[in-house]
Short mmCIF file of C-alpha atoms in Angstrom, two decimals:
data_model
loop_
_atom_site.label_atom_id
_atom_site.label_comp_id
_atom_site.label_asym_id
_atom_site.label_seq_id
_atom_site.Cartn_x
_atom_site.Cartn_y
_atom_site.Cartn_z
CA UNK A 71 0.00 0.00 0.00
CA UNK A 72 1.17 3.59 -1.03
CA UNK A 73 1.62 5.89 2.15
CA UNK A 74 3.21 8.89 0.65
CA UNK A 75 1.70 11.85 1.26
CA UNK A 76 0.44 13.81 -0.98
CA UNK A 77 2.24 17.65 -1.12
CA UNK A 78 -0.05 20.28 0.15
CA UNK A 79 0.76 23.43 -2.39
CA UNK A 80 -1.78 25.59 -1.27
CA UNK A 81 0.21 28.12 0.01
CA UNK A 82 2.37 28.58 -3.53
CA UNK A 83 -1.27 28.42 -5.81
CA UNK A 84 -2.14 31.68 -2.96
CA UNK A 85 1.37 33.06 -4.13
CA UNK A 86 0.82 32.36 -7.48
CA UNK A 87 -2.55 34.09 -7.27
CA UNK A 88 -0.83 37.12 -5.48
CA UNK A 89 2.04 37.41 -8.33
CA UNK A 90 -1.17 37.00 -11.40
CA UNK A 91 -2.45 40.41 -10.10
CA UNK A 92 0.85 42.20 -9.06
CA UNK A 93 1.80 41.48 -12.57
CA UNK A 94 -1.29 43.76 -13.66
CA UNK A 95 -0.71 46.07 -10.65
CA UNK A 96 2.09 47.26 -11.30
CA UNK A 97 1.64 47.30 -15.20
CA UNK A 98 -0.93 49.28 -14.12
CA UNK A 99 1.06 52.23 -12.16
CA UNK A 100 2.55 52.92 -15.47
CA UNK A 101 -1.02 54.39 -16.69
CA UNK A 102 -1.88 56.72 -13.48
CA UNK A 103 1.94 57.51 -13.02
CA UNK A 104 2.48 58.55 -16.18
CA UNK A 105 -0.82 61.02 -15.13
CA UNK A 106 1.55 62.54 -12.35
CA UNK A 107 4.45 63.02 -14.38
CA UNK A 108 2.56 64.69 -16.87
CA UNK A 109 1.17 67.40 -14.36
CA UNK A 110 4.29 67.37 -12.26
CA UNK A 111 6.88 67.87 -15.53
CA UNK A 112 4.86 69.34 -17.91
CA UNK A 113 5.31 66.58 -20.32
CA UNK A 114 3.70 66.17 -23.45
CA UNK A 115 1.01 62.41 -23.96
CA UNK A 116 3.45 60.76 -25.88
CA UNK A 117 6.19 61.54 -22.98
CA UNK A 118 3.73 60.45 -20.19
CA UNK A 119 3.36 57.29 -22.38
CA UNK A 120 7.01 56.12 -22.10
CA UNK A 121 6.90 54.27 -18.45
CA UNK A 122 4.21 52.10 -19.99
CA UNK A 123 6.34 51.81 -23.48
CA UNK A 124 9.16 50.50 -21.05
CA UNK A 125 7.15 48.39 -19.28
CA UNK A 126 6.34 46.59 -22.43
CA UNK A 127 9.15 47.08 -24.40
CA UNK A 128 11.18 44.98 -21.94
CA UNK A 129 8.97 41.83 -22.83
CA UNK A 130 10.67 42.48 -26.11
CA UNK A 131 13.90 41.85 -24.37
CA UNK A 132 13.17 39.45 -21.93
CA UNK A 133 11.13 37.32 -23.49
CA UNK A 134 12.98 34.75 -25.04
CA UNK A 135 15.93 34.55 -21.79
CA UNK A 136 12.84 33.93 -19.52
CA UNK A 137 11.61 31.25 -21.56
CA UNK A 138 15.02 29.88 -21.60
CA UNK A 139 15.92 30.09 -17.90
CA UNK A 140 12.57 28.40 -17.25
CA UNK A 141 13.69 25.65 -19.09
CA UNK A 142 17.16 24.68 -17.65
CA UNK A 143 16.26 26.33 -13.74
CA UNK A 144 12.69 25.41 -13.21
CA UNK A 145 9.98 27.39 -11.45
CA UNK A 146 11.28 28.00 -8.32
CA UNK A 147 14.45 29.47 -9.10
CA UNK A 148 12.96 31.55 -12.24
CA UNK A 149 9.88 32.85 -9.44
CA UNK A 150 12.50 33.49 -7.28
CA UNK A 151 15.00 35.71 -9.62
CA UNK A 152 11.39 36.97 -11.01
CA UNK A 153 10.47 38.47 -7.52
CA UNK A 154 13.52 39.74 -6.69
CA UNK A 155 13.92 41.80 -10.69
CA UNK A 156 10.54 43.22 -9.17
CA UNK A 157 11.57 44.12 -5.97
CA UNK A 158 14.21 45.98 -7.65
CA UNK A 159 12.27 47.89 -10.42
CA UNK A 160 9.88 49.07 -7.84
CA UNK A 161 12.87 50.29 -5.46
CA UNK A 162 14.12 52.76 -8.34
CA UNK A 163 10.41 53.73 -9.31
CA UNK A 164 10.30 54.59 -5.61
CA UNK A 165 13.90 56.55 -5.57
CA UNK A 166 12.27 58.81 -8.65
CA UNK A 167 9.76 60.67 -6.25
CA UNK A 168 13.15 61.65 -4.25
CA UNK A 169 15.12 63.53 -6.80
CA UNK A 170 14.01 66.59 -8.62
CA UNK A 171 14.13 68.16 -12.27
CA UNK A 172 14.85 65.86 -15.29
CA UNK A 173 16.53 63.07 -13.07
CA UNK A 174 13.08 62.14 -12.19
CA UNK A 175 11.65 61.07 -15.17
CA UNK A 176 15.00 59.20 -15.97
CA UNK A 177 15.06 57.33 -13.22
CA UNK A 178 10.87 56.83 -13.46
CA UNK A 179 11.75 55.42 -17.11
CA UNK A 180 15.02 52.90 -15.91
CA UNK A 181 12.07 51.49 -12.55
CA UNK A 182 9.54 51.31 -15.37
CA UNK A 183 11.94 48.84 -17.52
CA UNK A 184 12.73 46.70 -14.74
CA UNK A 185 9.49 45.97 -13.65
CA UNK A 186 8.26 45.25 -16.73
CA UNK A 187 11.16 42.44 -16.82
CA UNK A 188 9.77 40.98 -14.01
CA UNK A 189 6.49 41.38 -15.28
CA UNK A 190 7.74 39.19 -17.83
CA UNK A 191 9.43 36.68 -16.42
CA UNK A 192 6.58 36.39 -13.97
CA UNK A 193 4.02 35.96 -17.05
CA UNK A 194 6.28 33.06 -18.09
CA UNK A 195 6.48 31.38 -14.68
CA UNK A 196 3.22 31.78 -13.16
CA UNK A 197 0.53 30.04 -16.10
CA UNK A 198 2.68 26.76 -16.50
CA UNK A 199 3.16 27.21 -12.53
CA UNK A 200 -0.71 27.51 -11.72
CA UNK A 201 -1.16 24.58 -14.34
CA UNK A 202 1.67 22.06 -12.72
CA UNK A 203 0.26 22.71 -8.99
CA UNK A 204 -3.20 22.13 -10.35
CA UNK A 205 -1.58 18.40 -12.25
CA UNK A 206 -3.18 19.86 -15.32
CA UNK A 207 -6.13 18.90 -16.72
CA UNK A 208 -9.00 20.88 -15.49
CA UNK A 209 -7.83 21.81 -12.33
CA UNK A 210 -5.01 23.31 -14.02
CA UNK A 211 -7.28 24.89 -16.15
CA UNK A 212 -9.21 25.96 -13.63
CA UNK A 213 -6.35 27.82 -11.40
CA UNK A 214 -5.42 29.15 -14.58
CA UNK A 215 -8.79 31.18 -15.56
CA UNK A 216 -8.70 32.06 -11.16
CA UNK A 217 -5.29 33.36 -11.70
CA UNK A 218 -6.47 35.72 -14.94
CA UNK A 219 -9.85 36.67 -12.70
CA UNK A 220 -6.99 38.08 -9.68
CA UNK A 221 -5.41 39.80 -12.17
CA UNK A 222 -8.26 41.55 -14.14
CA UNK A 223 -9.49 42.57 -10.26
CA UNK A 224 -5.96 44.27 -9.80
CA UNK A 225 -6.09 46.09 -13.06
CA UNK A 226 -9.71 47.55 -11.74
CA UNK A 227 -8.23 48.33 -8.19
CA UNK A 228 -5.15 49.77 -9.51
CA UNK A 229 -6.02 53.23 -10.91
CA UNK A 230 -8.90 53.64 -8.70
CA UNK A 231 -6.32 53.32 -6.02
CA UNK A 232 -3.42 55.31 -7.24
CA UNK A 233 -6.76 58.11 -8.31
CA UNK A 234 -7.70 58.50 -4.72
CA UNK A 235 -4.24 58.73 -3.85
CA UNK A 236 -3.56 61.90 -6.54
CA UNK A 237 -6.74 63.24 -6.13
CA UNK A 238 -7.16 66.50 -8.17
CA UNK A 239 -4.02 66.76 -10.47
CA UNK A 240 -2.35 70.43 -10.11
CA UNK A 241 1.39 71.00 -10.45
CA UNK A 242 1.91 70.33 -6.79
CA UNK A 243 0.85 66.44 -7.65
CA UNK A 244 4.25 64.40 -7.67
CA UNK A 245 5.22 60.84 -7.25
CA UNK A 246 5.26 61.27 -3.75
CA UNK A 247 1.46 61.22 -3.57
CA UNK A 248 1.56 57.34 -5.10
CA UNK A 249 4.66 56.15 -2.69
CA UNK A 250 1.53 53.90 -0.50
CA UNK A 251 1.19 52.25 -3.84
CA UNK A 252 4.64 51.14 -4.13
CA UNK A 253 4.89 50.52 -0.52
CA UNK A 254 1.85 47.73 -1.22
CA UNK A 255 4.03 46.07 -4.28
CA UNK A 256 6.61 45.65 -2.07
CA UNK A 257 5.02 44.39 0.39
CA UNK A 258 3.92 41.68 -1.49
CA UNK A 259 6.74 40.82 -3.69
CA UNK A 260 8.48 40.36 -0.28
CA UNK A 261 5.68 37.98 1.10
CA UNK A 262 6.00 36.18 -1.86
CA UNK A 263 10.02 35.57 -1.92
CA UNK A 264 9.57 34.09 1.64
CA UNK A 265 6.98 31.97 0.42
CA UNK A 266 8.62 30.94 -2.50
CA UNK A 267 11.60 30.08 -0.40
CA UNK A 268 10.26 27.96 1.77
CA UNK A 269 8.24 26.33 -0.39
CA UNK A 270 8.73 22.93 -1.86
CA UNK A 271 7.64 23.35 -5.85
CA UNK A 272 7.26 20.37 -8.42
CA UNK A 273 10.08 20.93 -11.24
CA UNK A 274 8.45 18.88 -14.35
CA UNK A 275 10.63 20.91 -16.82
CA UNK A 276 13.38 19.80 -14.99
CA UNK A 277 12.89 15.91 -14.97
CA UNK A 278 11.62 16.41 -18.36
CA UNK A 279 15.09 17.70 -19.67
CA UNK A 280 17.10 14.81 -17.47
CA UNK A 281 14.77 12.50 -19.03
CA UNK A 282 15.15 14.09 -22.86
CA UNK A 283 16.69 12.06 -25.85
CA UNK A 284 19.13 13.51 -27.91
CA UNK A 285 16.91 14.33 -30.67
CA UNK A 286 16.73 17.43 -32.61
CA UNK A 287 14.56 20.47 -30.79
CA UNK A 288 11.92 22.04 -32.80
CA UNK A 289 12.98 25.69 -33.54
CA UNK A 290 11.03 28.85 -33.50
CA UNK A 291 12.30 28.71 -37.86
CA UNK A 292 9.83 25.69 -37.80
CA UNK A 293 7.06 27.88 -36.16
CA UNK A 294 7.63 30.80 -38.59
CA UNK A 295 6.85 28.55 -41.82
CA UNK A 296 2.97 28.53 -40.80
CA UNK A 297 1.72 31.74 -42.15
CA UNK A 298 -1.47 31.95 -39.74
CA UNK A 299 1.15 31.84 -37.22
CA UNK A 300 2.95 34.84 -38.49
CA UNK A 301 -0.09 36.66 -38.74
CA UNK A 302 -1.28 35.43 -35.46
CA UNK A 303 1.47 36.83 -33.48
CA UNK A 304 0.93 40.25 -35.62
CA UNK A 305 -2.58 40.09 -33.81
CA UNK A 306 -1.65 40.15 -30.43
CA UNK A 307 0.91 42.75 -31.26
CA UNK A 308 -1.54 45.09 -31.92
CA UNK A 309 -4.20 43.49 -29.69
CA UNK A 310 -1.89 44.20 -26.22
CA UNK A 311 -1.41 47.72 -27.66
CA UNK A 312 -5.31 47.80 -28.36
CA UNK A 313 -5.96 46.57 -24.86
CA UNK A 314 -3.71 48.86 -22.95
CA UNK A 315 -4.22 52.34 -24.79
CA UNK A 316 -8.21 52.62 -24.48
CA UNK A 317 -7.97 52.94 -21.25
CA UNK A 318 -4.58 54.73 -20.69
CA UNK A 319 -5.71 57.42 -23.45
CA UNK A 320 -9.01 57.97 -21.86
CA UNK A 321 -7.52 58.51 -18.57
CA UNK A 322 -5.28 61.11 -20.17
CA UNK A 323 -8.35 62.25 -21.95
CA UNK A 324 -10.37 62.80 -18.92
CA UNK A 325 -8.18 64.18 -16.34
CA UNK A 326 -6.28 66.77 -18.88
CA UNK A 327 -9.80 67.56 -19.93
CA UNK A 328 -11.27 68.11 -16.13
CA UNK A 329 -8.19 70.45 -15.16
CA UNK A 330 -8.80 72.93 -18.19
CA UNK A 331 -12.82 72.74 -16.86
CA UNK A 332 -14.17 70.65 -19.53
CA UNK A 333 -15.20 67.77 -16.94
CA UNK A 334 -16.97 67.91 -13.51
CA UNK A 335 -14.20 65.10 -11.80
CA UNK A 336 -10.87 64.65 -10.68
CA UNK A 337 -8.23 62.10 -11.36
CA UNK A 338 -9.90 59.75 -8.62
CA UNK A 339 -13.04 60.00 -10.94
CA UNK A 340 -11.07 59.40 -14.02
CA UNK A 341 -9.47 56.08 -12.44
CA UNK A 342 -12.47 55.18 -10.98
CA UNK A 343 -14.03 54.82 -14.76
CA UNK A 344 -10.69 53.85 -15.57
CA UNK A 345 -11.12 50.79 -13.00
CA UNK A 346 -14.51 50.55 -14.83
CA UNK A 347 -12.73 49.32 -17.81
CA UNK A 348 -10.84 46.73 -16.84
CA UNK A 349 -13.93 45.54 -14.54
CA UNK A 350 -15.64 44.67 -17.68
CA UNK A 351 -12.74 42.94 -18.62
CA UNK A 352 -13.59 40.84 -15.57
CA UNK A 353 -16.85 40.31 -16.36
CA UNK A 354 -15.84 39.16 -20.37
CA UNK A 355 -13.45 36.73 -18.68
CA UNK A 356 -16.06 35.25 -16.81
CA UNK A 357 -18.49 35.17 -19.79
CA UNK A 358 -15.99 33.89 -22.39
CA UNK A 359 -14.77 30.75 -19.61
CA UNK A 360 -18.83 29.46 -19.24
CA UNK A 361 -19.06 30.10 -23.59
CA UNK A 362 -15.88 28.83 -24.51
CA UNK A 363 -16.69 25.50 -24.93
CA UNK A 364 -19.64 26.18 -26.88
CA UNK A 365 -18.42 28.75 -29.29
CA UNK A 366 -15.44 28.07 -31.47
CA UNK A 367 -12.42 30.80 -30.82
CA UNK A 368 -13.23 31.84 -34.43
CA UNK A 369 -16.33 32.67 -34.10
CA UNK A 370 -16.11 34.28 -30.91
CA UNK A 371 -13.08 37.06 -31.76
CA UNK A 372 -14.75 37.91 -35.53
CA UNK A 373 -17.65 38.34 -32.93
CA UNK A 374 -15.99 40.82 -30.43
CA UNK A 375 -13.74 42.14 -33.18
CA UNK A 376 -16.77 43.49 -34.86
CA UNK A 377 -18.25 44.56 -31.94
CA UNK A 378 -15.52 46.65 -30.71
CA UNK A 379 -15.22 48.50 -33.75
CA UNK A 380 -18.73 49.54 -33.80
CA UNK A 381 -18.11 50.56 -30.08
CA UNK A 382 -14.91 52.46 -31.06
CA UNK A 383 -16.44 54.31 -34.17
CA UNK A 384 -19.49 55.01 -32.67
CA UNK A 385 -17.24 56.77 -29.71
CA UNK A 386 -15.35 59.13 -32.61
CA UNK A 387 -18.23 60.56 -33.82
CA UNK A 388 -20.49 61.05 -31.24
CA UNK A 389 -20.10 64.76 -29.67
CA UNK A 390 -18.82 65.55 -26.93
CA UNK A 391 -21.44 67.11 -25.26
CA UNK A 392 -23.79 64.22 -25.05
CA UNK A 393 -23.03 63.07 -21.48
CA UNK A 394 -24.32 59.85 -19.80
CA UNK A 395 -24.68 59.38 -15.81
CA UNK A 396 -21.70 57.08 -14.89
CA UNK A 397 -20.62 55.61 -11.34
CA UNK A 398 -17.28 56.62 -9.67
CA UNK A 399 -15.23 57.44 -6.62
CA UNK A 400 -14.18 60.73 -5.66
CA UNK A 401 -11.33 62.00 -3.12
CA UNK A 402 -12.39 65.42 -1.84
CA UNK A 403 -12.34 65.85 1.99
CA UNK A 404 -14.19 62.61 2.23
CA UNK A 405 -14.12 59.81 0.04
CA UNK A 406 -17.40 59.27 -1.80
CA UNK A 407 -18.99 57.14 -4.35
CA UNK A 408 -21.93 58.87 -6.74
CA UNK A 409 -22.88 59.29 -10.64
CA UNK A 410 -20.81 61.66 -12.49
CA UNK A 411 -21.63 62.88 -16.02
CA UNK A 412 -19.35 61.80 -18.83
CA UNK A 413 -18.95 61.92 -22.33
CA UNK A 414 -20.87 59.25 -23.80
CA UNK A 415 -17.73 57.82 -25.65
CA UNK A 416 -16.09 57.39 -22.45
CA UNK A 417 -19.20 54.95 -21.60
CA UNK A 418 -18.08 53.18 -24.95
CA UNK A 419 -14.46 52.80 -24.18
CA UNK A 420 -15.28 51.27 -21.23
CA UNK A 421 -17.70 48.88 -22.44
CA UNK A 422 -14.90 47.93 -25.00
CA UNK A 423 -13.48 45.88 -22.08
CA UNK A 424 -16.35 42.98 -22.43
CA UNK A 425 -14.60 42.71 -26.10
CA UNK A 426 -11.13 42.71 -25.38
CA UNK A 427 -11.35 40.29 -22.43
CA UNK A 428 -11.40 37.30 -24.50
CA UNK A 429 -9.12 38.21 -27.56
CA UNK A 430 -5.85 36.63 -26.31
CA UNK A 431 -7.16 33.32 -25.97
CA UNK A 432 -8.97 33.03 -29.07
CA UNK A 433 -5.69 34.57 -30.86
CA UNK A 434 -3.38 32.26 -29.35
CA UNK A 435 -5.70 29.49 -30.09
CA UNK A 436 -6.34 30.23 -33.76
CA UNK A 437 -2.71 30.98 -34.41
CA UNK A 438 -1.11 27.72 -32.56
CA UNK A 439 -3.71 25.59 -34.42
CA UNK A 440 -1.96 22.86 -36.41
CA UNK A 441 1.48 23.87 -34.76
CA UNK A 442 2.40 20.39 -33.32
CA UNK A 443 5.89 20.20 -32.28
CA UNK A 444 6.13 23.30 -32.77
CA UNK A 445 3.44 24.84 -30.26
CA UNK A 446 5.91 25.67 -26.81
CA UNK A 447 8.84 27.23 -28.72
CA UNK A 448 5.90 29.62 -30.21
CA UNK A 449 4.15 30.34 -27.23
CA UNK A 450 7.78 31.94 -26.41
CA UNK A 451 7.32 33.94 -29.11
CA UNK A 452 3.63 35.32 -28.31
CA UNK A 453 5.55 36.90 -24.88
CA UNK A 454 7.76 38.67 -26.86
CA UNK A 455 4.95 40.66 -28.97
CA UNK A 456 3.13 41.78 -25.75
CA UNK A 457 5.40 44.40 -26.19
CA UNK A 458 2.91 45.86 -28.50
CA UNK A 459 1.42 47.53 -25.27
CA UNK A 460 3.95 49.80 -25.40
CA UNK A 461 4.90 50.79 -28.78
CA UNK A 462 1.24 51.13 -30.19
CA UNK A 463 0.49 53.07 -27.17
CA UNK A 464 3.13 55.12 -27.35
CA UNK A 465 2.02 55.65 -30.94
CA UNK A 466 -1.54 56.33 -29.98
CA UNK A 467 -0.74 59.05 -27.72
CA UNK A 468 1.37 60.90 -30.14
CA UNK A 469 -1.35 60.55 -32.41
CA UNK A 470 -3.66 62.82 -29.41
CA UNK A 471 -1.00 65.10 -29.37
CA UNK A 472 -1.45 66.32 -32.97
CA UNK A 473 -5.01 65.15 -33.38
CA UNK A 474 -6.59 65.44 -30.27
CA UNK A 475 -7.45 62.70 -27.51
CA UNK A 476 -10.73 61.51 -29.63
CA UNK A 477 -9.11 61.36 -33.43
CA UNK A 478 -6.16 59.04 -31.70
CA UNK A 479 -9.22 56.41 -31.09
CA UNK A 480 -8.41 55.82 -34.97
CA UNK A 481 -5.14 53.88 -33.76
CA UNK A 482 -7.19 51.24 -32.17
CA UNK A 483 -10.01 50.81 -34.23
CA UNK A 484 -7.08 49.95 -36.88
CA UNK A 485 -5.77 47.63 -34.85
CA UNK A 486 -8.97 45.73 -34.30
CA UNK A 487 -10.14 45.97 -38.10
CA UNK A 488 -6.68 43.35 -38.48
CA UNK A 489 -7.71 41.34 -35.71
CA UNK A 490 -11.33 41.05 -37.48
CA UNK A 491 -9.08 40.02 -40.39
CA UNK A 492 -7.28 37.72 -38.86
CA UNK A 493 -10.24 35.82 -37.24
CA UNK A 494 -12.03 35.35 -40.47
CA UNK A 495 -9.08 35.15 -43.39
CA UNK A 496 -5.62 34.91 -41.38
CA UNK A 497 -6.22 32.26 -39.34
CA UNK A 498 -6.85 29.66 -41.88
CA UNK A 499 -3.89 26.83 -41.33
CA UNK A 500 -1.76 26.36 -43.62
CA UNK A 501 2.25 26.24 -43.86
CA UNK A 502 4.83 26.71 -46.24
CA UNK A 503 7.12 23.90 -48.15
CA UNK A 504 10.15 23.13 -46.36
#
């Protein structure tokens, strides 16, 4: 009879639940923070853009040496090293609200890049992590869709958070108003290092490669002859940049807007709706997990793509002085929670959210389709292009500064019109001759 006990990993799946939504935490200071540095510097959209372009930009960099360390030091060690990049990115985002004149922003930019490695190398750690402690299957599956729900409630909390703690932008605001927000990332990077380390993790990768024959590996060259593939990781190029700058635009929209008297709120207002976004992210998430196996991935992202396009375009054209009742939190001498009138294409930014909730999945799943050997070495590649969320934000918000806030909206709906493309001509499989 078989005695052994089996390992209680409750504990790490908690961790692992705490490190999905710090990953969207503090990708989400970049948004708000750039806010501050905006008012505080007197910098122009596209400069207020650049934490969040380094945040991104460094999956670019990172991408491929996380992958790689995950596969010859296992989870543990690559959580570990993945924590510990954090703690360090957040330390030198902290140091920024210290110094004064242009040193600031510098040494914003250098916290913003670091971070976003360990946002990274988190992102590669923590889904096969979840999956492993779950023993795969539908339990894996399971902690896997619980891990994405922690981490669409941290993108809501995030700028609703850091908005209460600005309050109403003026040029006094500075990054020392958002130092409690740091203070709570490191908190919880530290909880989960101790964890971590005293934790006892299962290393499959690791038996896997002791275990491995000495045949040929399949090579990201092999992955690169299917042409949906290609395409596919085009997609969710433009679909993190798509995701990221509707609500980081109408942030900027709203609280530049509300400081030259055009709006009746204040940056906690504006990150409240902000929150709002990402919310009905939460909400698509939840929908799209109790559809999914119902509706094929196809049909369901030519559905939102559509969808969101119609929401986006309908947004640009309607005027701005048809305002809509809309729910949010303000930071006066009390904090209080009421209806606040907003432009009606704010209302339709948000709703966006229930669209782009379920776009990576069905992007990764139509462009892996028919991959094979082939499907882990391109899953490496798909972290590499989240990188999008920087450069076609950045893009975006130069676009507002010659064209206005509303007219950059164009930026997006482009990048959805190719994922609408991709769902219904792109992703058909298919590869080319060796």
């Amino acid at each position: 009879m078989n005695t052994t006990k089996k390992p209680n990993y409750t504990l790490p799946i908690i961790v692992m639940f705490f490190l999905f939504a710090m990953i969207s935490f503090v990708t989400g200071f970049q948004n708000p923070f750039g806010v501050i540095l905006k008012a505080q510097l007197g910098l122009s959209n596209f400069q207020s853009q650049l934490g969040a372009a380094a945040n991104f930009i460094a999956y670019a960099i990172m991408g491929i040496p996380a992958g790689l360390m995950l596969q010859k030091k296992g989870y543990k060690f690559s959580a570990i090293a993945a924590v510990l990049v954090g703690l360090v990115g957040v330390a030198i985002m902290f140091a920024s609200s210290y110094v004064e004149g242009d040193a600031i922003f510098t040494i914003y930019i250098i916290g913003a890049l670091v971070a976003g490695f360990s946002m990274c190398m988190l992102n590669t750690v923590v889904n096969p992590m979840l999956n492993t402690l779950g023993g795969g299957g539908k339990k894996g599956n399971q902690l896997i869709q619980l891990g994405g729900s922690c981490n669409s409630l941290a993108a809501t909390i995030c700028p609703i958070f850091v908005g209460i703690l600005m309050g109403n932008i003026s040029a006094e605001t500075s990054l020392i108003d958002a130092r409690p927000a740091l203070y709570v990332a490191g908190g919880i990077f530290i909880f989960a290092l101790i964890v971590l380390g005293l934790s006892k993790l299962p290393e499959p990768i690791l038996d896997a490669v002791k275990e491995e024959k000495s045949e040929s590996k399949p090579t990201l060259g092999g992955a690169l002859k299917f042409p949906h593939f290609v395409m596919g990781i085009i997609a969710i190029f433009l679909y993190v940049g798509l995701e990221v700058g509707i609500p980081q635009i109408a942030n900027l929209y709203m609280t530049d807007t509300a400081a030259k008297g055009g709006l009746e709120m204040n940056a906690a207002i504006a990150g409240s709706l902000v929150g709002m976004y990402w919310f009905m992210m939460l909400i698509g998430r939840l929908i799209g997990s109790a559809v999914g196996g119902k509706v094929s991935s196809k049909a369901m992202l030519s559905t939102v793509g559509s969808v969101i396009i119609i929401l986006l375009v309908t947004a640009i054209f309607v005027p701005t002085t048809i305002t809509v009742g809309v729910p949010g939190i303000s930071s006066g001498e009390t904090i209080s929670f009421a209806l606040y009138k907003a432009p009606l294409s704010i209302l339709l930014f948000v709703l966006a959210g229930l669209c782009t909730s379920v776009m990576w999945g069905g992007i990764f799943n139509l462009a892996v389709e028919g991959l094979g050997k082939y499907t882990a070495v391109a899953s490496g590649l798909f972290m590499v292009m989240v990188c999008g969320g920087g450069i076609v934000n950045a893009v975006q918000a130069a676009v507002a500064d010659s064209l206005g806030y509303v007219a950059s909206y164009w930026v997006p709906v482009l990048c959805a019109a190719y994922i609408l493309f991709f769902a219904l001509v792109g992703s058909k499989v298919t590869k080319r001759d060796e």
